[in-house]
């Protein structure tokens, strides 16, 4: 940009002389201080938008944005993603009956399995997500309906949960742990993935359920009351959330590091989504060795324990498999956006150059009357 | 007295010489008390005689004061109801209380005051809404914290102000004064003085209350007071006790016995009026203002004086005057308020729309979603209703809570810059400029009309003897003693004359040589005349002579004579002693024919020591030439010299003499004595007698006095005119003087057509007649664009006197409401279209509009002989009909009204009078600083304020509207798009500092270029920088940015995953990304708008971003979650989200898309339609270089005086001399034997002073 530093050492106007009073030593002069700040003469840089500054800026931005756009776009295209809707809306879909016959009171869980085929092998680590649509996890009342003190293991909040949790604060006179609408609506479908060999045998794919939550959530924000040992005792005076089939200390009885409030599925759910269509990390399929693909191409079966009703509010449930790059998952938007902005900048640069040439001569010659 | 307004009932033509009588109330004041004024409205419209008789308002006489009787004033009949049934004496004590709060009342009262402001009340209401659990969408602290900060800042400011007032009050209340208690004088504090006390005051004491003068140590109980604090006039005034009290109340025991009962008017604010009677020893004595010494004055030249307290404390006239300060607001303020209302309406609209959305959404989706079940059985419309209030709270940040306090901070800073400006500091008097109000700065950049006082504002009120012509020879140009003309002379050295006034400067050495040689008899006569023919009084102080003159012109002439060796030494009632070079001579004064504005001359008849009788006369050339003897010499040459002097805008006087024989004098003296005792129309009779003797005069020469302009006045006026500012001069001076000054300060130029009152009136009558005949023919409501009054196309100027103003404007005393009511009714039929008088209020108003239109067509307007009230009325006329921003500048008490009326009042400080300054908004020492105040400070302030407001609105729109976009995706549930702590701190910490600094420091061009290109001032007058258009541009800019900030992240990452596989699409990460994008966008946008980048700005922008990240990482840290797990729930979000390169790429893209279009549009504007400011900015370096070169060249005054002869100037200001006082001998001799008519003469003196105002 066009830079010029303003000359600060100018004379201080016509009245620079000290007041010629004999008694000046006694009576303090009211003369203002002659400092650059008080006289508004601070050294300053006065940039103005001239062709010399604006046009190069546009070209430079264009030059920077276009390669970034290309890189993003290419990376995004290299990411493999597979998505399958298992809600069971259509009569011919495998989970139709489970979805249709859903009842809150049933004690037995309905299961269904969906077959699908991966055309291409998924190299590297594969991340398995569940996605929900038309699910307003960002509704104000819903977002509020939790007690972070309770989730932090605060004992008083355990026995007396926050009022925000209403109407999921107490059940049968006992305080609910974890309280609130978010916890109450915990996603409780179970997804299992099987690889179907060419000879038709099913092979279960190991799904890792730890490491799916933020480290800060798991280790800072969420804590079991009284530590992780003997959760049954800790939650003795509490009731389970209304919609839950089992208590919070039964979420993962096999692993005390993943049980109670610090159960990672629970933590992931508690991190509410920004939009009504969202996906949440469910499991990680770790790459076994360097020479075989994590998920080779072929047929797979998704076994679903169908517990979670979404049809009543027109929702959808999906299972997503995706690989990850340095920039995350598949999304061409940012790459295209960068490319577009970069090109527009270039284009604008040219247009402004033409306009500048057309008008500039007129401006410099035109003088203003003083 | 001779200065009496001729009866206006019969004559249509007002007297140009006289200031019309008027009340001190302006239209606005009339508005305040409707009932009173409606009574007044019934009074006839003709101006009343200057001094209403005592019994004018009998109802007012109800204030009873009994001397030396304190219990009397506590009697129940003097009690008034204060509160419910608590009664209090209506005689207040002398303690004054200007402070507002004490320790206990500070908090409640200050909060009450603050919550009277709509904005604060609005936020209080919001706070209450936020407490209601059903609709609280934002936690209470988002509003409370900013509100407490805002209230706190204001409260601290108020506290500091009030503490200063406490200190002042305490100091004044503890001043000491002698009060007669229990028979002897005791030193008492001012606050303990009560009505009815007798007090004793010494020389140089301040007068503690409004006091009736009883007696003084001076003859005739004369008491000199200095009224500088009251009316700004520095000359001494006389007050005089009644003869009876003076004679009988000199001793302490006499005073202790004093038991008079005073019955007078109720306390009021009229400084020029007092009526009452004193009942003492069964006799009644009338009292008037001459007997009153008002609080705030200072006793001078009087050793001891005794008085009776009539009004004390809050009832005194000065306190009654000071109380009413008009609250001024700027146009921007008004506009800003309207915009806040607009935003508020917008807010309600948006909230209502979203509430309806919520109702539908709940009907369609929400009610079916089992996971949202909240156990409340509310209908969807009720939920919509709750959502409405929820959105009101969420979107409240559209009305920025910190707007008002930020604006105040900026104005305060700008005022400080004005105070600090060295180039508005007047070293001679050690006076810096002072912004006395801190709320009007940006209005200084919008001034369209300046109303200026003349004396003391444009001129220094210093008269200098500049030139003279004596017997065909002109003196005054720089010459050597031999008469050789020089280019640059040095002043004459007066050391040969030990009595000379050292300050007097004269360039012409030849005149001194001529006088000292004693050869030129005419020259000696010339100075002898000057030393004898005047009414100056002399005071000997430390061996030095001090002249007290009624007008500065006289002082200048006598001083000139003194320096040339004719020293006026002393005078008695009938002698004048002067030193003529080396010998002292005493002349016997036979008669003194005083000046008045009709006669335009004064004469003195003297008996020389050798027995000759000679009349000396000095006066305006027009009147003198008529009375010259046919064989008088030098007529033509003097005439030429007079023309020359007049062209140099000097004020001239002709000097002449006449020898009178003893017989002739005796005959005339008889007639004179007869006239002196005439009962009816004494003044006219005297004038007639004077006329008889003042004829056949012999011309000696003429003097030329310069009414010295203040430094730089013509240049300033020229610069301001180039900036499109119109300057009106409003002065109490005479028409001729005012016109003369108009030329001197290049306000009037020779190519201007000057219109006087007669032409104006004629044009207005024609216009009125046209309107009437039109009303007959066409539809009356049809509005035609006003035709210009002056069709000849040249420059026009208007010179109008107060009398004509009265005639033209038909000041109406009726309240406007009544006027409006009447306008609603049918207009009465017009009988004769040619009738020059307007027949109803509607026509009066149309006529006022016509007059204002006509005056505004002129390049210059000068109103002379106007009263303070008329000055204010002229200002309010322009304010009312032109809707223009006005500025009044003046120095004296007579300008107070106009200063208070104008949008901005400027007082000239550094003089002794304080009243104009006290009621002004800005004060500085020299008129020329006005151009810097307006063109530099005003312009900067305006641009800064506009920039600030535009940006402030933008930043809050772009901040708040995210919630609006988000609502479409969150079921209209009034979910917020950010973390609540971000909302709390956004305006306080993250975005305010850079824009505040722009509001304080920004300069598009520097001060020198602002002054060089006055046209840069025009955008302010046209209100181009901030209006509804700019507001909506800001609004759309905000909408655009919020759209980008919401939808780019939405498209970029909400359906994808982060680099570690975890979905970044959770609400909290999203909130952090939008917030970060917003902070970057807003801070970079203000960087783009900053024209003047200092290190402070740089620091602020970088600092704001750094503070944002600092605070965000702190609030998202584990530690704070450990302390308050449910308050800070965003634990770890910042670190998790901002670790992802993808999110950073999103932020960069968002910021880029937000800023690039703005840069592009700004560049296009500056290229295709550059404003003057842009052009100057672009070529800044070139112009700066030019300026430097200009400065290097030595400047010579480029101001040329006109060629045309202007011959009406003469060197008397508008007041009469001290002739009466001299003749009565009161001030000269102690206890003169005769007393006849003494009372009258003194009253005239003070009446004249009242007119002087």
Short mmCIF file of C-alpha atoms in Angstrom, two decimals, chain A residues 127-314:
data_model
loop_
_atom_site.label_atom_id
_atom_site.label_comp_id
_atom_site.label_asym_id
_atom_site.label_seq_id
_atom_site.Cartn_x
_atom_site.Cartn_y
_atom_site.Cartn_z
CA UNK A 127 -14.30 -43.95 10.53
CA UNK A 128 -17.82 -45.12 11.10
CA UNK A 129 -20.51 -42.57 11.79
CA UNK A 130 -24.16 -42.58 12.47
CA UNK A 131 -26.08 -39.71 10.97
CA UNK A 132 -29.45 -38.31 11.92
CA UNK A 133 -31.59 -35.95 9.87
CA UNK A 134 -34.37 -33.64 10.91
CA UNK A 135 -33.21 -34.05 14.45
CA UNK A 136 -33.12 -30.70 16.21
CA UNK A 137 -30.31 -31.24 18.64
CA UNK A 138 -29.79 -27.49 18.48
CA UNK A 139 -33.18 -26.57 19.81
CA UNK A 140 -32.73 -24.07 22.58
CA UNK A 141 -34.60 -25.99 25.25
CA UNK A 142 -32.91 -29.19 24.28
CA UNK A 143 -29.42 -27.69 24.35
CA UNK A 144 -30.04 -26.27 27.78
CA UNK A 145 -31.49 -29.43 29.19
CA UNK A 146 -28.40 -30.81 30.90
CA UNK A 147 -26.51 -30.32 34.12
CA UNK A 148 -22.80 -29.86 33.52
CA UNK A 149 -22.11 -29.92 37.23
CA UNK A 150 -23.66 -33.32 37.47
CA UNK A 151 -21.70 -34.55 34.49
CA UNK A 152 -18.58 -33.17 36.11
CA UNK A 153 -19.21 -35.56 38.99
CA UNK A 154 -20.50 -33.00 41.43
CA UNK A 155 -22.22 -34.92 44.20
CA UNK A 156 -24.70 -32.25 45.16
CA UNK A 157 -25.77 -31.97 41.52
CA UNK A 158 -26.12 -35.71 41.45
CA UNK A 159 -28.69 -35.68 44.21
CA UNK A 160 -30.22 -32.39 43.20
CA UNK A 161 -29.94 -31.85 39.46
CA UNK A 162 -30.32 -28.45 37.87
CA UNK A 163 -33.80 -27.13 37.11
CA UNK A 164 -32.78 -26.89 33.47
CA UNK A 165 -33.20 -30.67 33.31
CA UNK A 166 -36.97 -30.51 33.68
CA UNK A 167 -38.96 -32.58 32.91
CA UNK A 168 -36.16 -35.15 33.04
CA UNK A 169 -34.96 -34.14 36.45
CA UNK A 170 -36.52 -36.73 38.66
CA UNK A 171 -38.28 -39.94 38.05
CA UNK A 172 -40.29 -41.72 40.71
CA UNK A 173 -38.95 -39.31 43.28
CA UNK A 174 -35.34 -40.12 42.53
CA UNK A 175 -33.03 -37.69 40.78
CA UNK A 176 -32.14 -38.80 37.31
CA UNK A 177 -28.51 -39.32 36.42
CA UNK A 178 -27.68 -38.13 33.83
CA UNK A 179 -30.56 -35.73 33.83
CA UNK A 180 -32.04 -33.72 31.00
CA UNK A 181 -33.46 -34.17 27.55
CA UNK A 182 -30.13 -34.66 25.77
CA UNK A 183 -29.13 -37.58 27.91
CA UNK A 184 -32.63 -38.95 27.82
CA UNK A 185 -32.60 -39.12 24.02
CA UNK A 186 -29.23 -40.90 23.81
CA UNK A 187 -28.80 -42.67 20.49
CA UNK A 188 -28.97 -46.34 21.35
CA UNK A 189 -28.92 -48.26 18.09
CA UNK A 190 -26.11 -50.76 17.94
CA UNK A 191 -24.31 -51.11 14.63
CA UNK A 192 -22.15 -54.06 13.70
CA UNK A 193 -20.28 -54.54 10.46
CA UNK A 194 -19.55 -57.84 8.74
CA UNK A 195 -17.48 -58.52 5.70
CA UNK A 196 -19.02 -61.15 3.43
CA UNK A 197 -16.42 -63.25 1.73
CA UNK A 198 -16.71 -64.31 -1.83
CA UNK A 199 -17.71 -67.69 -0.44
CA UNK A 200 -20.46 -66.17 1.65
CA UNK A 201 -18.94 -66.37 5.13
CA UNK A 202 -19.43 -63.41 7.37
CA UNK A 203 -16.47 -62.01 9.13
CA UNK A 204 -17.02 -59.43 11.85
CA UNK A 205 -14.99 -56.35 11.46
CA UNK A 206 -13.50 -55.15 14.76
CA UNK A 207 -14.86 -51.76 15.72
CA UNK A 208 -12.91 -49.68 18.19
CA UNK A 209 -15.20 -47.78 20.52
CA UNK A 210 -12.62 -45.76 22.41
CA UNK A 211 -10.93 -42.61 21.18
CA UNK A 212 -14.04 -41.30 19.53
CA UNK A 213 -14.62 -38.46 21.97
CA UNK A 214 -12.58 -35.30 22.51
CA UNK A 215 -9.78 -35.77 24.95
CA UNK A 216 -10.89 -32.70 26.88
CA UNK A 217 -14.42 -33.99 27.13
CA UNK A 218 -13.38 -37.38 28.35
CA UNK A 219 -10.77 -36.18 30.81
CA UNK A 220 -11.95 -32.76 31.86
CA UNK A 221 -15.58 -32.14 31.25
CA UNK A 222 -17.03 -35.48 32.16
CA UNK A 223 -16.27 -37.28 35.38
CA UNK A 224 -17.92 -40.00 37.30
CA UNK A 225 -18.97 -39.11 40.81
CA UNK A 226 -16.55 -40.56 43.32
CA UNK A 227 -14.11 -41.77 40.71
CA UNK A 228 -14.48 -44.69 38.39
CA UNK A 229 -14.63 -47.56 40.89
CA UNK A 230 -17.89 -49.01 41.94
CA UNK A 231 -20.24 -46.88 39.94
CA UNK A 232 -23.19 -48.87 41.17
CA UNK A 233 -22.68 -47.45 44.62
CA UNK A 234 -22.11 -43.94 43.29
CA UNK A 235 -25.35 -43.92 41.37
CA UNK A 236 -27.28 -45.74 44.09
CA UNK A 237 -29.64 -42.92 44.84
CA UNK A 238 -30.35 -42.09 41.23
CA UNK A 239 -32.82 -43.19 38.72
CA UNK A 240 -31.96 -43.97 35.11
CA UNK A 241 -33.22 -41.63 32.40
CA UNK A 242 -36.78 -42.36 31.43
CA UNK A 243 -36.11 -43.63 27.93
CA UNK A 244 -33.09 -45.65 28.83
CA UNK A 245 -33.21 -49.39 29.07
CA UNK A 246 -30.30 -49.61 31.44
CA UNK A 247 -28.69 -47.38 34.04
CA UNK A 248 -25.76 -45.11 33.33
CA UNK A 249 -23.32 -47.42 35.11
CA UNK A 250 -24.32 -50.21 32.76
CA UNK A 251 -23.38 -48.41 29.54
CA UNK A 252 -20.17 -50.39 29.23
CA UNK A 253 -19.79 -52.75 32.16
CA UNK A 254 -16.72 -54.33 30.61
CA UNK A 255 -14.50 -51.32 30.84
CA UNK A 256 -14.53 -49.10 33.89
CA UNK A 257 -12.69 -46.44 31.85
CA UNK A 258 -15.65 -46.24 29.48
CA UNK A 259 -18.53 -46.49 31.88
CA UNK A 260 -20.87 -44.07 33.54
CA UNK A 261 -20.53 -40.44 32.52
CA UNK A 262 -17.26 -41.05 30.75
CA UNK A 263 -18.73 -43.54 28.32
CA UNK A 264 -17.57 -42.22 24.96
CA UNK A 265 -20.78 -42.92 23.09
CA UNK A 266 -22.54 -40.92 25.74
CA UNK A 267 -19.97 -38.09 25.57
CA UNK A 268 -20.24 -37.93 21.79
CA UNK A 269 -23.99 -37.66 22.04
CA UNK A 270 -23.80 -35.01 24.69
CA UNK A 271 -21.76 -32.78 22.34
CA UNK A 272 -24.82 -31.41 20.60
CA UNK A 273 -24.83 -30.85 16.88
CA UNK A 274 -25.10 -27.43 15.31
CA UNK A 275 -27.65 -28.35 12.66
CA UNK A 276 -30.64 -30.67 12.39
CA UNK A 277 -28.75 -32.90 9.97
CA UNK A 278 -25.61 -34.18 11.60
CA UNK A 279 -23.32 -37.13 11.94
CA UNK A 280 -21.51 -38.37 14.96
CA UNK A 281 -18.50 -40.60 15.21
CA UNK A 282 -19.54 -44.09 16.22
CA UNK A 283 -16.60 -46.41 15.81
CA UNK A 284 -13.16 -46.49 14.32
CA UNK A 285 -11.95 -49.30 12.09
CA UNK A 286 -8.25 -49.36 12.51
CA UNK A 287 -5.87 -50.25 9.70
CA UNK A 288 -4.35 -53.58 10.46
CA UNK A 289 -1.30 -53.77 8.29
CA UNK A 290 0.24 -51.68 5.63
CA UNK A 291 -0.42 -53.99 2.71
CA UNK A 292 -4.09 -54.80 3.09
CA UNK A 293 -6.91 -52.36 2.80
CA UNK A 294 -8.85 -51.68 5.97
CA UNK A 295 -12.08 -52.35 4.17
CA UNK A 296 -11.43 -54.20 0.94
CA UNK A 297 -13.97 -53.84 -1.81
CA UNK A 298 -16.74 -56.38 -1.65
CA UNK A 299 -20.00 -57.16 0.09
CA UNK A 300 -20.76 -56.16 3.64
CA UNK A 301 -23.60 -56.60 6.05
CA UNK A 302 -24.63 -53.95 8.58
CA UNK A 303 -26.35 -55.52 11.59
CA UNK A 304 -28.54 -53.06 13.40
CA UNK A 305 -30.12 -53.35 16.78
CA UNK A 306 -33.00 -51.01 16.06
CA UNK A 307 -33.80 -49.13 19.26
CA UNK A 308 -34.05 -45.54 18.21
CA UNK A 309 -37.33 -44.24 16.77
CA UNK A 310 -37.07 -41.42 14.25
CA UNK A 311 -39.99 -42.00 11.95
CA UNK A 312 -42.41 -40.26 14.30
CA UNK A 313 -40.78 -36.92 13.54
CA UNK A 314 -39.86 -37.72 9.98
#
